[in-house]
């Protein structure tokens, strides 16, 4: 009887973990729409990202002081990892900041590739790795082979759709996979769009 209860508890914990991961990474993947918005309304989108960054940061600081903000605090609570409990949840800040810096300091085509690498590469890698990944990579803090291969594939396809160049897409995919494997916690959100976008700039001659 106790064994069945324990199994039930573990199953509920697993379902809750899967829901959190799906919810968190759906936000990640939705950032892939930003390049489209940037193309048609560059400065309004930049202003919107800055506002979002400031608004979220203020809401998080208030939440840590025990003042919950309707909707925002709930979304943060649902999406937060276990390591973020009772801490400032940094992921959304680095996500928006990485996209913002890429959009501001890189040509549009390069920023688009960098943002896609973050949205699809990092987002899908984490999702696949945590849901079906079995073989972990030594020294990568739990990152899996399945997640890394997913990152490479997603970034390769996204870059090829943007550039039509197989060699550049291969190099970009491999570099994105390498960065994603590094144990950077939430700071890969900053590094991926900027470094991948800049590398694409060098390789494509923008």
XYZ file of N, CA and C in Angstrom, residues 61-166:
318
model
N 11.084 41.853 -7.731
C 11.568 42.438 -6.482
C 10.425 42.578 -5.473
N 9.255 42.956 -5.956
C 8.086 43.057 -5.077
C 7.663 41.679 -4.579
N 7.729 40.683 -5.463
C 7.359 39.316 -5.066
C 8.261 38.805 -3.952
N 9.551 39.106 -4.049
C 10.495 38.668 -3.021
C 10.227 39.360 -1.682
N 9.549 40.499 -1.722
C 9.189 41.202 -0.490
C 7.802 40.811 0.007
N 7.224 39.783 -0.638
C 5.928 39.276 -0.207
C 4.734 39.960 -0.827
N 4.966 40.810 -1.836
C 3.868 41.512 -2.502
C 3.647 40.893 -3.880
N 2.668 40.017 -3.950
C 2.384 39.338 -5.213
C 1.655 40.250 -6.192
N 2.101 40.207 -7.445
C 1.476 40.971 -8.517
C 0.565 40.024 -9.290
N -0.711 40.375 -9.458
C -1.641 39.494 -10.180
C -1.070 39.057 -11.531
N -1.221 37.816 -11.849
C -0.805 37.168 -13.086
C 0.712 36.996 -13.179
N 1.478 38.098 -13.040
C 2.922 38.029 -13.209
C 3.559 37.098 -12.181
N 3.225 37.271 -10.925
C 3.798 36.432 -9.866
C 3.389 34.971 -10.041
N 2.143 34.759 -10.509
C 1.673 33.395 -10.721
C 2.427 32.723 -11.857
N 2.635 33.458 -12.940
C 3.396 32.929 -14.076
C 4.815 32.578 -13.639
N 5.438 33.461 -12.860
C 6.786 33.209 -12.359
C 6.814 31.964 -11.487
N 5.817 31.830 -10.641
C 5.744 30.671 -9.742
C 5.626 29.369 -10.528
N 4.808 29.382 -11.575
C 4.611 28.177 -12.384
C 5.886 27.821 -13.145
N 6.537 28.835 -13.694
C 7.681 28.596 -14.572
C 9.008 28.398 -13.837
N 9.081 28.777 -12.571
C 10.357 28.747 -11.842
C 10.850 27.323 -11.622
N 12.166 27.160 -11.737
C 12.792 25.885 -11.413
C 12.953 25.760 -9.905
N 13.293 24.549 -9.470
C 13.502 24.315 -8.034
C 14.655 25.162 -7.510
N 15.700 25.348 -8.361
C 16.855 26.132 -7.926
C 16.511 27.608 -7.730
N 15.357 28.038 -8.292
C 14.961 29.440 -8.201
C 14.071 29.750 -7.005
N 13.729 28.728 -6.223
C 12.822 28.943 -5.104
C 13.383 29.977 -4.123
N 12.535 30.948 -3.757
C 12.894 32.024 -2.828
C 14.029 32.906 -3.340
N 14.191 32.936 -4.665
C 15.222 33.774 -5.279
C 14.602 34.588 -6.408
N 15.346 35.602 -6.848
C 14.963 36.354 -8.043
C 15.088 35.417 -9.232
N 13.983 35.189 -9.952
C 14.011 34.283 -11.107
C 14.618 35.035 -12.281
N 15.846 34.683 -12.611
C 16.655 35.454 -13.553
C 16.390 35.098 -15.010
N 15.839 33.914 -15.264
C 15.679 33.437 -16.639
C 15.003 34.415 -17.578
N 13.827 34.959 -17.239
C 13.172 35.909 -18.139
C 14.002 37.168 -18.409
N 14.773 37.607 -17.415
C 15.619 38.797 -17.598
C 16.714 38.518 -18.630
N 17.420 37.402 -18.478
C 18.497 37.091 -19.428
C 17.933 36.783 -20.812
N 16.738 36.188 -20.863
C 16.097 35.897 -22.151
C 15.813 37.186 -22.918
N 15.140 38.134 -22.260
C 14.796 39.397 -22.917
C 16.050 40.220 -23.209
N 16.999 40.215 -22.276
C 18.218 41.004 -22.460
C 19.056 40.464 -23.609
N 19.146 39.144 -23.730
C 19.893 38.541 -24.837
C 19.290 38.914 -26.178
N 17.964 38.848 -26.278
C 17.267 39.218 -27.512
C 17.456 40.705 -27.798
N 17.345 41.518 -26.772
C 17.471 42.974 -26.912
C 18.858 43.369 -27.405
N 19.886 42.810 -26.814
C 21.262 43.142 -27.213
C 21.556 42.688 -28.640
N 21.070 41.505 -29.000
C 21.267 41.020 -30.368
C 20.573 41.948 -31.366
N 19.353 42.366 -31.033
C 18.599 43.244 -31.931
C 19.244 44.623 -32.066
N 19.839 45.115 -30.999
C 20.427 46.451 -31.007
C 21.789 46.513 -31.685
N 22.597 45.474 -31.522
C 23.996 45.567 -31.940
C 24.374 44.688 -33.132
N 23.416 43.966 -33.680
C 23.711 43.125 -34.838
C 22.791 43.489 -36.000
N 23.254 43.300 -37.241
C 22.342 43.479 -38.378
C 21.137 42.553 -38.239
N 20.036 42.949 -38.851
C 18.785 42.210 -38.656
C 18.925 40.718 -38.941
N 19.526 40.354 -40.084
C 19.631 38.936 -40.455
C 20.451 38.152 -39.428
N 21.483 38.787 -38.892
C 22.335 38.135 -37.896
C 21.607 37.995 -36.560
N 20.910 39.066 -36.179
C 20.127 39.004 -34.946
C 19.049 37.931 -35.044
N 18.446 37.803 -36.218
C 17.399 36.800 -36.413
C 17.933 35.391 -36.186
N 19.107 35.107 -36.753
C 19.709 33.782 -36.561
C 20.036 33.546 -35.089
N 20.591 34.570 -34.424
C 20.919 34.432 -33.009
C 19.695 34.199 -32.146
N 18.608 34.920 -32.437
C 17.375 34.754 -31.664
C 16.744 33.394 -31.928
N 16.784 32.946 -33.176
C 16.264 31.616 -33.496
C 17.065 30.527 -32.790
N 18.384 30.726 -32.698
C 19.228 29.742 -31.999
C 18.829 29.649 -30.531
N 18.500 30.792 -29.941
C 18.052 30.809 -28.550
C 16.662 30.190 -28.417
N 15.749 30.602 -29.291
C 14.359 30.152 -29.191
C 14.222 28.661 -29.444
N 14.714 28.219 -30.599
C 14.527 26.824 -31.002
C 15.625 25.910 -30.465
N 16.875 26.356 -30.590
C 17.987 25.503 -30.167
C 18.003 25.246 -28.679
N 18.106 26.321 -27.903
C 18.157 26.184 -26.447
C 16.822 25.720 -25.888
N 15.725 26.269 -26.434
C 14.404 25.917 -25.927
C 14.075 24.443 -26.122
N 14.234 23.936 -27.345
C 13.905 22.535 -27.630
C 14.912 21.584 -27.002
N 16.171 21.999 -26.918
C 17.202 21.136 -26.313
C 16.857 20.829 -24.869
N 16.488 21.859 -24.130
C 16.145 21.677 -22.725
C 14.896 20.812 -22.584
N 13.910 21.068 -23.433
C 12.651 20.330 -23.360
C 12.860 18.853 -23.663
N 13.513 18.558 -24.769
C 13.753 17.160 -25.162
C 14.672 16.476 -24.164
N 15.725 17.179 -23.755
C 16.681 16.587 -22.823
C 16.052 16.180 -21.507
N 15.164 17.029 -20.999
C 14.546 16.734 -19.708
C 13.417 15.718 -19.805
N 12.744 15.671 -20.943
C 11.606 14.767 -21.070
C 11.999 13.360 -21.520
N 12.949 13.266 -22.460
C 13.291 11.924 -22.962
C 14.788 11.614 -22.905
N 15.598 12.601 -22.518
C 17.040 12.365 -22.475
C 17.426 11.358 -21.410
N 18.232 10.398 -21.791
C 18.671 9.357 -20.857
C 20.177 9.424 -20.591
N 20.945 9.650 -21.653
C 22.410 9.658 -21.543
C 22.896 11.073 -21.269
N 23.501 11.290 -20.110
C 23.983 12.627 -19.750
C 25.416 12.839 -20.227
N 25.783 14.096 -20.381
C 27.133 14.467 -20.815
C 27.965 14.786 -19.584
N 29.092 14.114 -19.395
C 29.921 14.357 -18.207
C 30.329 15.820 -18.073
N 30.187 16.354 -16.850
C 30.600 17.726 -16.580
C 29.666 18.787 -17.094
N 28.488 18.392 -17.603
C 27.564 19.360 -18.196
C 26.358 19.631 -17.312
N 26.448 19.234 -16.036
C 25.382 19.514 -15.067
C 24.025 18.971 -15.510
N 24.017 17.710 -15.967
C 22.757 17.061 -16.314
C 22.317 17.211 -17.745
N 23.050 17.975 -18.560
C 22.683 18.094 -19.975
C 22.807 16.718 -20.637
N 21.939 16.458 -21.617
C 21.896 15.125 -22.223
C 22.319 15.149 -23.690
N 22.689 13.967 -24.167
C 23.041 13.813 -25.582
C 21.839 14.132 -26.458
N 20.661 13.656 -26.054
C 19.440 13.917 -26.831
C 19.162 15.409 -26.937
N 19.342 16.139 -25.834
C 19.122 17.577 -25.838
C 20.108 18.300 -26.738
N 21.369 17.902 -26.682
C 22.401 18.550 -27.498
C 22.181 18.302 -28.988
N 21.801 17.078 -29.333
C 21.524 16.763 -30.741
C 20.295 17.524 -31.235
N 19.324 17.698 -30.358
C 18.137 18.480 -30.703
C 18.513 19.937 -30.951
N 19.386 20.475 -30.101
C 19.862 21.848 -30.278
C 20.543 22.004 -31.634
N 21.450 21.095 -31.955
C 22.165 21.163 -33.233
C 21.188 21.121 -34.405
N 20.263 20.174 -34.364
C 19.319 20.002 -35.465
C 18.434 21.229 -35.646
N 17.908 21.742 -34.531
C 17.011 22.902 -34.592
C 17.735 24.138 -35.123
N 18.953 24.365 -34.648
C 19.706 25.551 -35.083
C 20.158 25.398 -36.530
N 20.553 24.195 -36.916
C 20.954 23.945 -38.309
C 19.790 24.266 -39.254
N 18.606 23.753 -38.934
C 17.440 23.975 -39.797
C 17.060 25.454 -39.833
N 17.037 26.095 -38.667
C 16.660 27.509 -38.599
C 17.639 28.380 -39.385
N 18.947 28.091 -39.229
C 19.961 28.878 -39.931
C 19.908 28.637 -41.431
N 19.657 27.407 -41.820
C 19.566 27.093 -43.252
C 18.362 27.790 -43.877
N 17.267 27.854 -43.142
C 16.078 28.557 -43.639
C 16.359 30.048 -43.826
N 17.254 30.600 -42.991
C 17.596 32.018 -43.079
C 18.652 32.302 -44.146
N 19.603 31.383 -44.302
C 20.768 31.653 -45.153
C 20.807 30.850 -46.442
N 20.241 29.643 -46.431
C 20.331 28.757 -47.587
C 21.713 28.183 -47.793
N 22.595 28.370 -46.795
C 23.983 27.900 -46.896
C 24.193 26.738 -45.940
N 24.501 25.564 -46.492
C 24.624 24.356 -45.673
C 25.852 24.408 -44.760
